[in-house]
One Martini backbone bead per residue (centre of mass of N, CA, C, O) as a GRO file, in nm:
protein
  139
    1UNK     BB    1   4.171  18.831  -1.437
    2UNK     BB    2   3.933  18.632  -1.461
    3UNK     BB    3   3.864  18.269  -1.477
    4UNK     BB    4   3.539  18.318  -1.557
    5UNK     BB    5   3.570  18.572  -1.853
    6UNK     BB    6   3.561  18.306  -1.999
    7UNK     BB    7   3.527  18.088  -2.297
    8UNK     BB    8   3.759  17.803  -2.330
    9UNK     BB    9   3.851  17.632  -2.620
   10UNK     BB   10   4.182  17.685  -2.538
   11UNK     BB   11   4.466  17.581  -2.359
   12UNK     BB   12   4.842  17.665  -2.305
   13UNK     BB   13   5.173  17.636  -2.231
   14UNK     BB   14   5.445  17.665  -2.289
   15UNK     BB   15   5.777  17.494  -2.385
   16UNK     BB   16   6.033  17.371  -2.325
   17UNK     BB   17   6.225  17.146  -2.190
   18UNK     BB   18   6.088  16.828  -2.309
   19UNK     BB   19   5.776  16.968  -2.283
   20UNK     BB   20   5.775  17.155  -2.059
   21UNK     BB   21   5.573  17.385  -1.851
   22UNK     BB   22   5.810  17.615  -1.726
   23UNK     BB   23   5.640  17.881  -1.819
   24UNK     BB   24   5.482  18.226  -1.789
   25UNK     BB   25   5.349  18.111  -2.059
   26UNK     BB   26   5.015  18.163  -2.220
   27UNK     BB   27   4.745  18.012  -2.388
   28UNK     BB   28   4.436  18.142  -2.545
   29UNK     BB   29   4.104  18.033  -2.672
   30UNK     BB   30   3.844  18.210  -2.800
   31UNK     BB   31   3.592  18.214  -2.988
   32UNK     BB   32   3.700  18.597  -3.011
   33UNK     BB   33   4.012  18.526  -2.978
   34UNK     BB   34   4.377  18.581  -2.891
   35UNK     BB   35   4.550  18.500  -2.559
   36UNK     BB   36   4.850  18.610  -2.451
   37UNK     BB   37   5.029  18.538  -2.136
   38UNK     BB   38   5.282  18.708  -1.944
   39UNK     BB   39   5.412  18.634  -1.659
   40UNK     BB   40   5.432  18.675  -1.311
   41UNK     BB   41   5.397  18.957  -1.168
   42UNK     BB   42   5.401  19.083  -1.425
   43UNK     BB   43   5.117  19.139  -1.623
   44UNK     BB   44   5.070  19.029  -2.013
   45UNK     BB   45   4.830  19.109  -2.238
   46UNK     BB   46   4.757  18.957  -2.553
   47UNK     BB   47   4.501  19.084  -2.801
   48UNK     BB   48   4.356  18.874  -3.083
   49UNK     BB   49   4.138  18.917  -3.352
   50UNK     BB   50   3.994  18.667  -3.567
   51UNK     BB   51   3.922  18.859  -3.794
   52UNK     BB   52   4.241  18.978  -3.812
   53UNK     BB   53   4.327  18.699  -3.961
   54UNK     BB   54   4.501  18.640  -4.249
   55UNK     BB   55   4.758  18.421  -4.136
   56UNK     BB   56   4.919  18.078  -4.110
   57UNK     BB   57   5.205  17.904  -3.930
   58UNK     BB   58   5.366  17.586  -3.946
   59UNK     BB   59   5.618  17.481  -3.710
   60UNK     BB   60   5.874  17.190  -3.722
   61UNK     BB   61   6.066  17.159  -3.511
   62UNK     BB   62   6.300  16.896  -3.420
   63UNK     BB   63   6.279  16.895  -3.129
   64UNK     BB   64   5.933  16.965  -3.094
   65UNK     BB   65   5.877  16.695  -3.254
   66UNK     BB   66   5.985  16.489  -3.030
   67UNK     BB   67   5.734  16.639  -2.841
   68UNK     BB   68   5.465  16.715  -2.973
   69UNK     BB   69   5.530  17.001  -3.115
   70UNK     BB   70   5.477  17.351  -3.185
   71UNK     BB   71   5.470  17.646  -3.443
   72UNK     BB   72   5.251  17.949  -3.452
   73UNK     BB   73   5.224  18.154  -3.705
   74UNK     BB   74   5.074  18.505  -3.679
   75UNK     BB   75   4.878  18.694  -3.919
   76UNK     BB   76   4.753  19.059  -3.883
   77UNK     BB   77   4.576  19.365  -3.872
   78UNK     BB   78   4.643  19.437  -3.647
   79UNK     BB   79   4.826  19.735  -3.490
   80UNK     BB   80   5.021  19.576  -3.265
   81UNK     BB   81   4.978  19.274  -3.402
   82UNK     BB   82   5.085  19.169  -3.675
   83UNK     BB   83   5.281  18.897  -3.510
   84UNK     BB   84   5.249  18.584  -3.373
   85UNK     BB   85   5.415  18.375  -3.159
   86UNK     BB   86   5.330  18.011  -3.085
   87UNK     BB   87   5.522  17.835  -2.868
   88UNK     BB   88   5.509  17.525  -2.834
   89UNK     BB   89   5.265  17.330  -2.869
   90UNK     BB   90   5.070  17.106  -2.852
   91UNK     BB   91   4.921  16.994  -3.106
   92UNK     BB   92   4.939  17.166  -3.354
   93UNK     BB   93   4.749  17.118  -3.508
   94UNK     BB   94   4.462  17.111  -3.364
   95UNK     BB   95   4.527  17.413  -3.302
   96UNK     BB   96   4.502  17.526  -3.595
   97UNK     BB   97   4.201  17.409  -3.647
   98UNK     BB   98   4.049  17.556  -3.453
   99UNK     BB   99   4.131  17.864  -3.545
  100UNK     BB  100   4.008  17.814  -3.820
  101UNK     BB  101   3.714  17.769  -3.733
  102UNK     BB  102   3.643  18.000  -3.539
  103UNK     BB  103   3.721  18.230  -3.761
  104UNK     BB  104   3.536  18.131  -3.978
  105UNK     BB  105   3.268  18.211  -3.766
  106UNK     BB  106   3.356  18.539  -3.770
  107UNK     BB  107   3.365  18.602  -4.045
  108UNK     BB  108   3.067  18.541  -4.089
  109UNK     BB  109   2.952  18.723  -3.893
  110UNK     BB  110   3.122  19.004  -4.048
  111UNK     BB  111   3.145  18.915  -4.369
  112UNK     BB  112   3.489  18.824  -4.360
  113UNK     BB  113   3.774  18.797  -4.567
  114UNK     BB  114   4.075  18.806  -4.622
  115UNK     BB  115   4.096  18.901  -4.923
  116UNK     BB  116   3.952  19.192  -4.794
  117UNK     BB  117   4.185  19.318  -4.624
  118UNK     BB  118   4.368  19.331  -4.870
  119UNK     BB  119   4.243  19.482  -5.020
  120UNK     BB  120   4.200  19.753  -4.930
  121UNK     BB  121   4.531  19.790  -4.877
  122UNK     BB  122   4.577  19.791  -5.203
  123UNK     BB  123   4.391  20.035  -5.264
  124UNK     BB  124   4.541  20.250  -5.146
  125UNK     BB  125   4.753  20.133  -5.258
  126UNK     BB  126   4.712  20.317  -5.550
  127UNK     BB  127   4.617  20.572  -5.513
  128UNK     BB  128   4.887  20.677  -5.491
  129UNK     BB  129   4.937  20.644  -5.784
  130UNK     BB  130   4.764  20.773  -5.903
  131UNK     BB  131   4.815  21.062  -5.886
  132UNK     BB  132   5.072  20.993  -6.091
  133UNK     BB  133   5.181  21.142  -6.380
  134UNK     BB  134   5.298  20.913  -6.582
  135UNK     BB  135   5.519  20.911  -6.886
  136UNK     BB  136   5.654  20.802  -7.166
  137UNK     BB  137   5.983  20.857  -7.075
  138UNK     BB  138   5.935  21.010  -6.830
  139UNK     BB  139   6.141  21.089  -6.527
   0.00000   0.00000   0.00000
């Protein structure tokens, strides 16, 4: 991947002891992904589309939070990545404020909603009961 194949609207990589980023686990955000890329001679990347983005979780363990770090829990819609952590990264609430802006301006673009993706999946899994006959008293 070229290094302006993107335009970053944050980037930071993990961290380690002590809040130094001294792993070769490195994240990424722009307007229209997030990219998590991981490893020092094979690399790989994983990217998660912003409006696939049903919820995110944060969280502030003790030691990260020494050293003004936080973990962000992203789950998604996407095929391969249900759940994605974001560990340790500084100012994690900026960071996690970014990521509701974008998703939120990409949801406006395709016109989707969280809860949009959810009745999708919960209307399907309804179908598959409504097929069953079942009647008071039959077991």
């Amino acid at each position: 991947m070229k290094k302006n194949a993107f335009e970053y609207v944050w980037t930071d990589k993990k961290r380690s002891l002590f809040g130094l980023p001294l792993t070769f686990t490195r994240y990424y955000l722009t307007e229209t992904k997030f990219i998590t890329r991981t490893g020092f001679l094979n690399i790989d990347e994983d990217e998660i589309d912003l409006y696939k983005i049903t919820d995110k979780k944060v969280k502030y363990p003790f030691l990260q939070r020494l050293f003004n770090c936080g973990t962000i829990i992203i789950y998604s819609r996407d095929a391969d990545t249900p759940s994605k952590e974001v560990h340790c990264v500084k100012n994690v609430r900026k960071v996690s404020e970014l990521i509701d802006k974008y998703l939120n301006v990409m949801r406006d673009k395709y016109g989707i909603r969280g809860r949009d993706m959810m009745s999708m999946h919960s209307h399907i899994d309804n179908e598959d009961y409504d097929d069953l006959d079942y009647h008071d008293g039959d077991i």
